mmCIF file of C-alpha atoms and ligand atoms in Angstrom:
data_model
loop_
_atom_site.group_PDB
_atom_site.id
_atom_site.type_symbol
_atom_site.label_atom_id
_atom_site.label_comp_id
_atom_site.label_asym_id
_atom_site.label_seq_id
_atom_site.Cartn_x
_atom_site.Cartn_y
_atom_site.Cartn_z
ATOM 1 C CA UNK F 25 56.708 48.576 306.262
ATOM 2 C CA UNK F 26 54.649 45.572 305.369
ATOM 3 C CA UNK F 27 57.767 43.351 305.071
ATOM 4 C CA UNK F 28 58.986 44.311 308.528
ATOM 5 C CA UNK F 29 55.581 43.232 309.945
ATOM 6 C CA UNK F 30 55.924 39.769 307.865
ATOM 7 C CA UNK F 31 59.436 39.232 309.519
ATOM 8 C CA UNK F 32 58.584 40.015 312.898
ATOM 9 C CA UNK F 33 55.046 38.619 313.332
ATOM 10 C CA UNK F 34 54.656 35.811 311.006
ATOM 11 C CA UNK F 35 57.710 33.685 311.873
ATOM 12 C CA UNK F 36 56.073 31.813 314.676
ATOM 13 C CA UNK F 37 53.028 31.033 312.819
ATOM 14 C CA UNK F 38 54.244 27.927 310.752
ATOM 15 C CA UNK F 39 53.513 27.205 307.084
ATOM 16 C CA UNK F 40 50.510 27.934 305.255
ATOM 17 C CA UNK F 41 49.306 30.702 307.469
ATOM 18 C CA UNK F 42 51.846 33.420 306.411
ATOM 19 C CA UNK F 43 49.853 35.224 303.757
ATOM 20 C CA UNK F 44 46.527 35.376 305.487
ATOM 21 C CA UNK F 45 48.058 36.493 308.794
ATOM 22 C CA UNK F 46 50.292 39.224 307.228
ATOM 23 C CA UNK F 47 46.986 40.713 305.302
ATOM 24 C CA UNK F 48 45.207 40.463 308.545
ATOM 25 C CA UNK F 49 47.730 42.325 310.681
ATOM 26 C CA UNK F 50 48.518 45.063 307.888
ATOM 27 C CA UNK F 51 44.811 45.588 307.541
ATOM 28 C CA UNK F 52 44.437 46.173 311.467
ATOM 29 C CA UNK F 53 47.419 48.481 311.614
ATOM 30 C CA UNK F 54 45.843 50.609 308.656
ATOM 31 C CA UNK F 55 42.553 50.767 310.592
ATOM 32 C CA UNK F 56 44.389 51.595 313.726
ATOM 33 C CA UNK F 57 46.592 54.199 312.062
ATOM 34 C CA UNK F 58 43.442 55.921 310.483
ATOM 35 C CA UNK F 59 41.687 55.907 314.100
ATOM 36 C CA UNK F 60 44.722 57.661 315.489
ATOM 37 C CA UNK F 61 44.924 60.045 312.669
ATOM 38 C CA UNK F 62 41.310 60.925 313.286
ATOM 39 C CA UNK F 63 41.523 61.540 317.131
ATOM 40 C CA UNK F 64 44.633 63.670 316.449
ATOM 41 C CA UNK F 65 42.807 65.571 313.917
ATOM 42 C CA UNK F 66 39.675 66.159 316.051
ATOM 43 C CA UNK F 67 41.958 67.183 319.080
ATOM 44 C CA UNK F 68 43.544 69.735 316.989
ATOM 45 C CA UNK F 69 40.500 71.001 315.499
ATOM 46 C CA UNK F 70 38.974 71.521 318.879
ATOM 47 C CA UNK F 71 42.197 72.722 320.343
ATOM 48 C CA UNK F 72 42.404 75.657 317.965
ATOM 49 C CA UNK F 73 39.304 77.483 318.696
ATOM 50 C CA UNK F 74 39.640 76.607 322.558
ATOM 51 C CA UNK F 75 43.089 78.301 322.606
ATOM 52 C CA UNK F 76 41.801 81.398 320.702
ATOM 53 C CA UNK F 77 38.597 81.613 323.156
ATOM 54 C CA UNK F 78 40.981 81.100 326.215
ATOM 55 C CA UNK F 79 42.823 83.978 324.797
ATOM 56 C CA UNK F 80 39.866 86.237 324.505
ATOM 57 C CA UNK F 81 38.714 85.555 327.864
ATOM 58 C CA UNK F 82 42.198 86.641 329.365
ATOM 59 C CA UNK F 83 41.975 89.667 327.257
ATOM 60 C CA UNK F 84 38.667 90.555 328.831
ATOM 61 C CA UNK F 85 39.650 89.663 332.199
ATOM 62 C CA UNK F 86 42.911 91.687 332.191
ATOM 63 C CA UNK F 87 42.549 94.780 329.881
ATOM 64 C CA UNK F 88 40.343 97.640 330.385
ATOM 65 C CA UNK F 89 38.340 97.858 327.123
ATOM 66 C CA UNK F 90 35.960 100.192 325.639
ATOM 67 C CA UNK F 91 32.377 99.049 324.917
ATOM 68 C CA UNK F 92 33.294 98.848 321.337
ATOM 69 C CA UNK F 93 36.379 96.619 321.830
ATOM 70 C CA UNK F 94 34.293 94.511 324.273
ATOM 71 C CA UNK F 95 31.666 93.993 321.633
ATOM 72 C CA UNK F 96 34.232 93.040 319.163
ATOM 73 C CA UNK F 97 35.893 90.449 321.337
ATOM 74 C CA UNK F 98 32.521 89.129 322.307
ATOM 75 C CA UNK F 99 31.854 88.690 318.440
ATOM 76 C CA UNK F 100 34.906 86.974 317.837
ATOM 77 C CA UNK F 101 34.312 84.694 320.938
ATOM 78 C CA UNK F 102 30.812 83.682 319.582
ATOM 79 C CA UNK F 103 32.356 83.008 316.158
ATOM 80 C CA UNK F 104 35.036 80.473 317.922
ATOM 81 C CA UNK F 105 32.022 78.996 319.782
ATOM 82 C CA UNK F 106 30.008 78.477 316.740
ATOM 83 C CA UNK F 107 32.989 76.798 315.018
ATOM 84 C CA UNK F 108 33.225 74.329 317.824
ATOM 85 C CA UNK F 109 29.335 73.632 317.604
ATOM 86 C CA UNK F 110 29.575 72.941 313.834
ATOM 87 C CA UNK F 111 32.587 70.556 314.382
ATOM 88 C CA UNK F 112 30.774 68.655 317.200
ATOM 89 C CA UNK F 113 27.402 68.629 315.282
ATOM 90 C CA UNK F 114 29.198 67.101 312.148
ATOM 91 C CA UNK F 115 31.092 64.686 314.311
ATOM 92 C CA UNK F 116 27.922 63.411 315.763
ATOM 93 C CA UNK F 117 26.332 63.025 312.455
ATOM 94 C CA UNK F 118 29.236 61.060 310.987
ATOM 95 C CA UNK F 119 29.348 58.851 314.209
ATOM 96 C CA UNK F 120 25.463 58.328 313.724
ATOM 97 C CA UNK F 121 25.862 57.371 310.110
ATOM 98 C CA UNK F 122 28.804 55.008 310.688
ATOM 99 C CA UNK F 123 27.287 53.506 313.762
ATOM 100 C CA UNK F 124 23.953 52.490 312.329
ATOM 101 C CA UNK F 125 24.169 49.288 310.140
ATOM 102 C CA UNK F 126 20.551 49.744 309.539
ATOM 103 C CA UNK F 127 19.761 50.958 305.882
ATOM 104 C CA UNK F 128 17.784 54.151 305.550
ATOM 105 C CA UNK F 129 14.091 53.964 305.753
ATOM 106 C CA UNK F 130 12.693 53.692 302.214
ATOM 107 C CA UNK F 131 10.336 56.625 302.205
ATOM 108 C CA UNK F 132 9.373 58.484 298.943
ATOM 109 C CA UNK F 133 10.809 61.898 299.335
ATOM 110 C CA UNK F 134 9.562 64.545 296.700
ATOM 111 C CA UNK F 135 12.581 66.079 295.164
ATOM 112 C CA UNK F 136 10.821 69.663 295.361
ATOM 113 C CA UNK F 137 10.621 69.264 298.954
ATOM 114 C CA UNK F 138 14.322 68.305 299.412
ATOM 115 C CA UNK F 139 15.466 71.116 297.159
ATOM 116 C CA UNK F 140 13.178 73.841 298.644
ATOM 117 C CA UNK F 141 14.972 73.482 302.160
ATOM 118 C CA UNK F 142 18.377 73.492 300.391
ATOM 119 C CA UNK F 143 17.572 76.456 298.261
ATOM 120 C CA UNK F 144 16.136 78.532 301.342
ATOM 121 C CA UNK F 145 19.656 77.700 303.149
ATOM 122 C CA UNK F 146 21.647 78.767 299.910
ATOM 123 C CA UNK F 147 19.612 82.111 299.692
ATOM 124 C CA UNK F 148 20.237 83.002 303.133
ATOM 125 C CA UNK F 149 23.816 82.025 303.078
ATOM 126 C CA UNK F 150 24.705 83.643 299.709
ATOM 127 C CA UNK F 151 22.681 86.836 300.515
ATOM 128 C CA UNK F 152 22.266 88.000 296.697
ATOM 129 C CA UNK F 153 26.053 87.492 296.078
ATOM 130 C CA UNK F 154 25.292 84.710 293.423
ATOM 131 C CA UNK F 155 23.094 83.648 290.866
ATOM 132 C CA UNK F 156 21.002 80.552 291.843
ATOM 133 C CA UNK F 157 19.301 78.312 289.432
ATOM 134 C CA UNK F 158 17.049 75.490 290.464
ATOM 135 C CA UNK F 159 16.127 72.691 287.983
ATOM 136 C CA UNK F 160 14.428 69.822 289.493
ATOM 137 C CA UNK F 161 11.745 69.147 286.887
ATOM 138 C CA UNK F 162 12.989 65.643 285.808
ATOM 139 C CA UNK F 163 12.576 63.739 289.075
ATOM 140 C CA UNK F 164 9.636 63.351 291.226
ATOM 141 C CA UNK F 165 10.784 61.416 294.121
ATOM 142 C CA UNK F 166 13.946 59.596 295.547
ATOM 143 C CA UNK F 167 13.593 56.643 298.024
ATOM 144 C CA UNK F 168 15.331 57.051 301.244
ATOM 145 C CA UNK F 169 15.902 58.859 304.483
ATOM 146 C CA UNK F 170 14.641 62.407 303.901
ATOM 147 C CA UNK F 171 16.692 64.102 306.638
ATOM 148 C CA UNK F 172 19.839 62.382 305.444
ATOM 149 C CA UNK F 173 19.430 63.317 301.618
ATOM 150 C CA UNK F 174 18.471 67.006 302.438
ATOM 151 C CA UNK F 175 21.465 67.311 304.847
ATOM 152 C CA UNK F 176 23.647 65.862 302.014
ATOM 153 C CA UNK F 177 22.390 68.189 299.128
ATOM 154 C CA UNK F 178 22.674 71.086 301.919
ATOM 155 C CA UNK F 179 26.215 70.265 302.421
ATOM 156 C CA UNK F 180 27.077 70.383 298.814
ATOM 157 C CA UNK F 181 25.017 73.631 298.295
ATOM 158 C CA UNK F 182 26.738 75.234 301.354
ATOM 159 C CA UNK F 183 30.263 74.531 299.988
ATOM 160 C CA UNK F 184 29.267 75.879 296.617
ATOM 161 C CA UNK F 185 28.206 79.124 298.229
ATOM 162 C CA UNK F 186 31.409 79.217 300.334
ATOM 163 C CA UNK F 187 33.804 78.601 297.733
ATOM 164 C CA UNK F 188 32.240 80.466 294.813
ATOM 165 C CA UNK F 189 33.270 84.135 294.498
ATOM 166 C CA UNK F 190 30.681 86.805 294.317
ATOM 167 C CA UNK F 191 28.955 86.989 291.056
ATOM 168 C CA UNK F 192 29.136 83.224 290.504
ATOM 169 C CA UNK F 193 26.543 80.903 289.515
ATOM 170 C CA UNK F 194 25.254 78.007 291.472
ATOM 171 C CA UNK F 195 22.985 75.547 290.174
ATOM 172 C CA UNK F 196 20.961 72.775 291.805
ATOM 173 C CA UNK F 197 19.973 70.162 289.304
ATOM 174 C CA UNK F 198 17.973 66.955 289.495
ATOM 175 C CA UNK F 199 18.102 64.565 286.746
ATOM 176 C CA UNK F 200 17.897 60.989 285.462
ATOM 177 C CA UNK F 201 21.148 59.326 284.587
ATOM 178 C CA UNK F 202 21.464 57.375 281.255
ATOM 179 C CA UNK F 203 21.109 54.167 283.317
ATOM 180 C CA UNK F 204 17.848 55.187 285.045
ATOM 181 C CA UNK F 205 19.824 56.394 288.178
ATOM 182 C CA UNK F 206 18.642 59.453 290.026
ATOM 183 C CA UNK F 207 21.069 62.548 290.299
ATOM 184 C CA UNK F 208 21.213 65.519 292.709
ATOM 185 C CA UNK F 209 23.846 67.848 291.532
ATOM 186 C CA UNK F 210 25.261 71.058 292.708
ATOM 187 C CA UNK F 211 27.211 72.727 290.125
ATOM 188 C CA UNK F 212 29.314 75.825 290.730
ATOM 189 C CA UNK F 213 31.469 78.496 288.828
ATOM 190 C CA UNK F 214 34.155 78.563 291.772
ATOM 191 C CA UNK F 215 37.866 78.163 291.492
ATOM 192 C CA UNK F 216 37.470 74.097 290.819
ATOM 193 C CA UNK F 217 39.831 71.676 292.291
ATOM 194 C CA UNK F 218 42.991 70.226 290.874
ATOM 195 C CA UNK F 219 42.775 66.686 289.771
ATOM 196 C CA UNK F 220 45.158 65.348 292.348
ATOM 197 C CA UNK F 221 42.988 66.275 295.231
ATOM 198 C CA UNK F 222 39.899 64.517 294.003
ATOM 199 C CA UNK F 223 40.541 61.028 295.088
ATOM 200 C CA UNK F 224 41.027 62.182 298.499
ATOM 201 C CA UNK F 225 38.464 65.137 298.860
ATOM 202 C CA UNK F 226 35.741 63.135 300.803
ATOM 203 C CA UNK F 227 38.073 61.777 303.453
ATOM 204 C CA UNK F 228 37.304 63.241 306.921
ATOM 205 C CA UNK F 229 39.314 66.436 307.375
ATOM 206 C CA UNK F 230 40.955 66.439 304.091
ATOM 207 C CA UNK F 231 41.210 70.077 302.677
ATOM 208 C CA UNK F 232 42.685 71.652 299.663
ATOM 209 C CA UNK F 233 43.273 74.836 301.475
ATOM 210 C CA UNK F 234 43.085 74.513 305.179
ATOM 211 C CA UNK F 235 43.014 78.014 306.318
ATOM 212 C CA UNK F 236 40.435 79.039 303.630
ATOM 213 C CA UNK F 237 38.217 76.252 304.537
ATOM 214 C CA UNK F 238 38.372 77.188 308.344
ATOM 215 C CA UNK F 239 37.866 80.700 307.600
ATOM 216 C CA UNK F 240 34.699 80.177 305.675
ATOM 217 C CA UNK F 241 33.455 78.102 308.582
ATOM 218 C CA UNK F 242 34.165 74.623 307.198
ATOM 219 C CA UNK F 243 34.709 71.695 309.476
ATOM 220 C CA UNK F 244 36.256 69.596 306.955
ATOM 221 C CA UNK F 245 33.716 66.849 307.362
ATOM 222 C CA UNK F 246 31.021 67.863 305.041
ATOM 223 C CA UNK F 247 31.817 65.826 301.894
ATOM 224 C CA UNK F 248 32.656 62.709 304.305
ATOM 225 C CA UNK F 249 28.998 63.048 305.431
ATOM 226 C CA UNK F 250 27.758 63.275 301.809
ATOM 227 C CA UNK F 251 29.605 60.281 300.771
ATOM 228 C CA UNK F 252 28.411 58.285 303.603
ATOM 229 C CA UNK F 253 24.683 59.126 303.035
ATOM 230 C CA UNK F 254 25.227 58.136 299.405
ATOM 231 C CA UNK F 255 26.631 54.845 300.381
ATOM 232 C CA UNK F 256 23.780 54.025 302.718
ATOM 233 C CA UNK F 257 21.598 54.535 299.986
ATOM 234 C CA UNK F 258 23.453 52.364 297.581
ATOM 235 C CA UNK F 259 24.713 55.161 295.756
ATOM 236 C CA UNK F 260 27.841 57.307 295.243
ATOM 237 C CA UNK F 261 29.371 60.599 295.582
ATOM 238 C CA UNK F 262 30.773 61.773 292.088
ATOM 239 C CA UNK F 263 33.060 64.760 291.760
ATOM 240 C CA UNK F 264 34.033 66.431 288.477
ATOM 241 C CA UNK F 265 36.003 69.814 288.456
ATOM 242 C CA UNK F 266 37.969 71.995 286.193
ATOM 243 C CA UNK F 267 40.404 74.533 287.716
ATOM 244 C CA UNK F 268 39.542 78.056 286.968
ATOM 245 C CA UNK F 269 35.855 77.007 285.829
ATOM 246 C CA UNK F 270 34.192 75.387 288.538
ATOM 247 C CA UNK F 271 32.904 71.938 290.139
ATOM 248 C CA UNK F 272 30.226 69.640 290.015
ATOM 249 C CA UNK F 273 29.333 67.423 292.936
ATOM 250 C CA UNK F 274 26.599 64.638 292.365
ATOM 251 C CA UNK F 275 24.696 62.412 294.748
ATOM 252 C CA UNK F 276 23.646 59.450 292.697
ATOM 253 C CA UNK F 277 21.109 56.924 293.719
ATOM 254 C CA UNK F 278 20.319 53.569 291.969
ATOM 255 C CA UNK F 279 17.463 53.174 289.736
ATOM 256 C CA UNK F 280 15.288 51.448 292.316
ATOM 257 C CA UNK F 281 15.268 54.481 294.482
ATOM 258 C CA UNK F 282 14.013 56.886 291.418
ATOM 259 C CA UNK F 283 10.664 57.981 290.580
ATOM 260 C CA UNK F 284 10.895 60.003 287.568
ATOM 261 C CA UNK F 285 8.779 62.757 286.845
ATOM 262 C CA UNK F 286 5.765 62.018 284.297
ATOM 263 C CA UNK F 287 6.719 64.081 281.058
ATOM 264 C CA UNK F 288 3.792 65.392 279.101
ATOM 265 C CA UNK F 289 3.350 63.255 275.760
ATOM 266 C CA UNK F 290 4.179 65.216 272.821
HETATM 267 P P1 ADP Q 304 34.964 71.760 304.270
HETATM 268 O O1 ADP Q 304 34.355 72.059 305.695
HETATM 269 O O2 ADP Q 304 36.545 72.239 304.621
HETATM 270 O O3 ADP Q 304 34.463 72.606 303.145
HETATM 271 P P2 ADP Q 304 34.189 69.481 303.022
HETATM 272 O O4 ADP Q 304 34.546 68.055 303.228
HETATM 273 O O5 ADP Q 304 33.185 70.096 302.596
HETATM 274 O O6 ADP Q 304 35.014 70.346 304.237
HETATM 275 O O7 ADP Q 304 35.252 69.762 301.808
HETATM 276 C C1 ADP Q 304 36.545 69.386 301.599
HETATM 277 C C2 ADP Q 304 37.398 70.315 300.784
HETATM 278 O O8 ADP Q 304 36.880 70.284 299.544
HETATM 279 C C3 ADP Q 304 37.138 71.971 301.251
HETATM 280 O O9 ADP Q 304 38.087 72.109 302.265
HETATM 281 C C4 ADP Q 304 37.636 72.431 299.848
HETATM 282 O O10 ADP Q 304 39.051 72.661 299.664
HETATM 283 C C5 ADP Q 304 37.184 71.442 298.954
HETATM 284 N N1 ADP Q 304 35.908 71.899 298.385
HETATM 285 C C6 ADP Q 304 34.415 71.262 298.614
HETATM 286 N N2 ADP Q 304 33.747 71.806 297.798
HETATM 287 C C7 ADP Q 304 34.265 72.665 296.987
HETATM 288 C C8 ADP Q 304 33.879 73.526 296.105
HETATM 289 N N3 ADP Q 304 32.439 73.606 295.658
HETATM 290 N N4 ADP Q 304 34.770 74.116 295.299
HETATM 291 C C9 ADP Q 304 36.048 74.124 295.597
HETATM 292 N N5 ADP Q 304 36.328 73.400 296.524
HETATM 293 C C10 ADP Q 304 35.611 72.754 297.224
#
């Protein structure tokens, strides 16, 4: 593919410029292809619930339904509308994160405040189906944009609830890495992820199992959002997983953004 491009496009440009020009064009091609894929993906993700909704509208308009049936159809319509809302919400979040070159505000965010919000969300979604352990004692605060950090941690925690079967354990852990970095981890005892998927997992719309993710309400954008938030804070998203045992997702921030908890002297 790259060679075809070289033959067609480089010939008119004379000596010395060939390599540079080829790289430029190949890179632009890659960016264009990524954009095209993204638009195709978004269109597909919106079209599916819309098609289902249109079908339900027709059912309601043409079939004589009992009250019970009418309620059931309305419920299903509501689910599809929520799916579209979640998708558009995540798309806007991603667009905002990608569009703003400005680094996030350096506010000290107390870690307990970040995790409390997430803990409530997890408890509501899990509805007692999982054991939840929160251990945040090692970190006092992280510097950054509080809304971004809590939504990133929230995305990881919501995934843990969604993908971990009933009776599993979910842990939210804050700790200091060996190099002084700050780590917010969500650990689950879910199905785990095969190694070949890990490098692509945080790509937009990449899913290990498409239908299961959609059934559980996933937009396919959660980890892409987390990765962006991490990078905007000079950090990274780490994913470790063992099939059959579970996964650990870690949002790691550099030491300059960490205020460790003062431990009692022994
Ligand atoms: P989705 O909305 O599909 O969950 P994400 O970007 O949040 O999108 O996650 C991408 C994919 O990573 C998911 O579709 C799922 O296959 C996998 N995944 C994410 N979190 C977990 C987890 N805790 N356990 C197992 N698989 C996960």
